[in-house]
XYZ file of C-alpha atoms in Angstrom:
207
model
C -7.849 20.962 -0.521
C -6.093 23.052 -3.142
C -2.414 22.976 -2.152
C -0.943 19.524 -1.731
C 2.465 18.438 -0.528
C 2.916 15.036 -2.186
C 5.530 12.724 -0.655
C 6.045 9.756 -2.939
C 7.219 9.917 -6.568
C 4.580 7.500 -7.865
C 1.870 9.631 -6.220
C 3.198 12.645 -8.134
C 3.035 10.529 -11.313
C -0.574 9.578 -10.580
C -1.619 13.192 -10.062
C 0.109 14.236 -13.270
C -1.637 11.401 -15.126
C -5.109 12.545 -14.057
C -4.408 16.198 -14.853
C -4.019 17.453 -11.285
C -0.460 18.757 -11.477
C -1.562 22.229 -10.342
C -2.529 20.863 -6.923
C 1.103 19.954 -6.115
C 3.017 22.630 -4.184
C 5.774 20.451 -2.710
C 7.454 17.087 -3.258
C 9.989 14.747 -1.737
C 13.349 14.724 -3.531
C 14.980 11.530 -4.773
C 18.003 12.201 -6.977
C 18.327 8.523 -7.904
C 15.020 8.310 -9.719
C 15.373 7.642 -13.445
C 13.321 8.573 -16.469
C 9.676 9.527 -16.109
C 9.773 9.645 -12.289
C 12.586 12.197 -12.295
C 10.851 14.314 -14.934
C 7.580 14.330 -12.996
C 9.320 15.892 -9.985
C 10.854 18.677 -12.077
C 9.338 22.079 -11.443
C 7.873 21.238 -8.037
C 9.440 22.758 -4.886
C 11.341 20.207 -2.778
C 10.243 20.225 0.869
C 12.134 17.186 2.130
C 13.652 13.767 1.641
C 12.797 10.243 2.772
C 14.651 10.793 6.050
C 13.811 14.431 6.839
C 11.381 17.262 6.170
C 12.357 20.927 5.943
C 9.729 22.753 8.016
C 10.539 26.176 6.617
C 10.239 25.027 3.002
C 7.025 23.168 3.760
C 5.308 26.104 5.468
C 6.400 28.467 2.688
C 4.147 26.498 0.332
C 1.090 26.959 2.587
C -0.207 23.410 2.083
C -3.684 22.346 3.130
C -3.063 18.597 2.594
C -0.150 16.157 2.784
C -0.524 13.093 0.574
C 2.151 10.564 1.463
C 3.450 7.063 0.818
C 4.051 5.508 4.275
C 6.779 3.113 3.057
C 8.686 6.012 1.481
C 9.142 8.046 4.678
C 11.249 7.160 7.698
C 9.360 6.862 11.018
C 10.829 10.005 12.633
C 9.933 12.516 9.872
C 6.523 10.868 9.544
C 5.870 11.346 13.273
C 7.061 14.952 12.929
C 4.647 15.572 10.033
C 1.752 14.271 12.099
C 2.569 16.780 14.844
C 2.227 19.693 12.414
C -1.557 19.453 12.496
C -2.112 19.384 8.722
C -4.627 16.969 7.168
C -2.809 13.855 5.916
C -3.816 11.136 3.457
C -1.824 7.883 3.316
C -1.853 6.164 -0.068
C -0.176 2.762 -0.146
C -1.724 0.117 -2.395
C -0.651 -3.394 -1.438
C -2.041 -5.203 -4.515
C -2.018 -4.310 -8.195
C -5.817 -4.376 -8.021
C -5.708 -1.556 -5.432
C -4.166 0.968 -7.829
C -7.389 1.824 -9.738
C -9.177 2.517 -6.454
C -6.358 4.815 -5.269
C -6.494 6.681 -8.594
C -10.208 7.229 -8.045
C -9.560 8.481 -4.493
C -7.076 11.065 -5.732
C -9.309 12.030 -8.657
C -12.296 12.632 -6.417
C -10.239 14.724 -3.997
C -8.596 16.764 -6.766
C -11.748 17.415 -8.757
C -10.541 15.120 -11.558
C -12.915 12.208 -11.007
C -13.694 11.645 -14.679
C -10.050 11.555 -15.776
C -9.110 9.343 -12.830
C -11.919 6.903 -13.575
C -10.871 6.657 -17.229
C -7.293 5.904 -16.224
C -8.440 3.409 -13.581
C -10.565 1.559 -16.145
C -7.616 1.462 -18.527
C -5.465 -0.029 -15.756
C -8.106 -2.648 -14.942
C -8.374 -3.669 -18.605
C -4.584 -3.947 -18.825
C -4.431 -6.233 -15.782
C -7.091 -8.522 -17.260
C -5.331 -8.610 -20.632
C -1.951 -9.477 -19.115
C -3.428 -12.285 -17.025
C -5.100 -13.702 -20.102
C -1.948 -13.424 -22.231
C 0.316 -15.103 -19.656
C -2.007 -17.881 -18.526
C -0.562 -20.616 -20.777
C 2.984 -19.359 -21.396
C 6.236 -20.659 -19.853
C 7.331 -18.990 -16.628
C 10.740 -17.811 -15.447
C 12.262 -17.828 -11.967
C 13.757 -14.423 -11.260
C 15.664 -12.294 -8.770
C 15.118 -8.528 -8.482
C 18.155 -6.648 -7.113
C 17.530 -3.198 -5.673
C 20.989 -2.746 -4.117
C 24.290 -4.598 -4.247
C 26.085 -3.998 -0.955
C 24.298 -5.214 1.022
C 22.291 -7.274 -1.461
C 18.709 -6.034 -1.136
C 15.759 -7.538 -2.943
C 11.979 -7.385 -2.668
C 9.466 -9.530 -0.854
C 7.296 -11.739 -3.113
C 4.332 -9.676 -1.856
C 5.803 -6.346 -3.019
C 3.955 -4.565 -5.847
C 6.988 -4.896 -8.108
C 7.122 -8.653 -7.452
C 3.398 -8.850 -8.201
C 3.950 -7.001 -11.487
C 6.786 -9.351 -12.430
C 4.612 -12.360 -11.572
C 1.889 -10.971 -13.813
C 4.468 -10.837 -16.627
C 5.603 -14.432 -16.065
C 8.523 -14.037 -13.626
C 8.230 -15.809 -10.246
C 10.510 -14.559 -7.462
C 13.074 -16.947 -6.000
C 12.660 -15.078 -2.669
C 10.414 -16.623 -0.030
C 10.989 -14.141 2.844
C 7.738 -12.241 3.469
C 8.712 -10.671 6.811
C 10.126 -7.475 5.276
C 9.299 -5.484 2.156
C 13.006 -5.308 1.214
C 14.954 -8.202 2.757
C 18.744 -8.544 2.645
C 19.906 -11.816 1.092
C 23.257 -13.555 0.704
C 24.749 -13.769 -2.813
C 25.334 -17.471 -2.251
C 21.615 -18.080 -1.744
C 20.861 -16.376 -5.054
C 23.438 -18.534 -6.848
C 22.074 -21.697 -5.236
C 18.548 -20.813 -6.405
C 19.796 -20.608 -10.030
C 17.389 -17.910 -11.268
C 16.597 -17.786 -14.973
C 16.848 -13.993 -14.946
C 18.309 -11.286 -12.689
C 16.763 -7.821 -12.873
C 18.499 -4.715 -11.513
C 16.590 -1.684 -10.241
C 17.097 1.429 -12.390
C 17.938 3.454 -9.267
C 21.068 1.320 -8.789
C 22.081 1.743 -12.415
C 21.699 5.511 -12.059
C 23.905 5.504 -8.948
C 26.530 3.379 -10.726
C 26.696 5.910 -13.574
């Protein structure tokens, strides 16, 4: 496939990182994304949002593949995409250790296998180094806030929670039933976290 619609900002980042930017002919817009994510979307045609896809814009790009992040698309537009008859590739790592493999998938498909493998090896080395560095250091109990009203956080199994754990911050959240559970402010106060982290998307919205 030569013309990819890529629905998921981190997937766009991954393709940029392995030198496959030219494959991308359409992306999913997210105006709240800060920093590097927002810059990586610049210059790519927008064909939809998390809750809808613009058919006309999508077909104008003549895609031959849709690469998508299942958690980043609402069920209705995802079902609609499947009815279009285009080849689709779901990319959703559930562990930090899955990311190198997904990079290699995308690299092989985009003709950038060597660059993808080099980046994957770098990621694997970084994971090993962080685990070694943190093994005997004090740990913090933390709360990660992704929205204030209602108060959304992340499951302890979420990739972000895994990354925080790798860096020495253990989530005070025990609910594993949903990726982004709603919690009560009182429960956060009762847990007495050592640190509260706020998602950059919320800071961008506040500004």
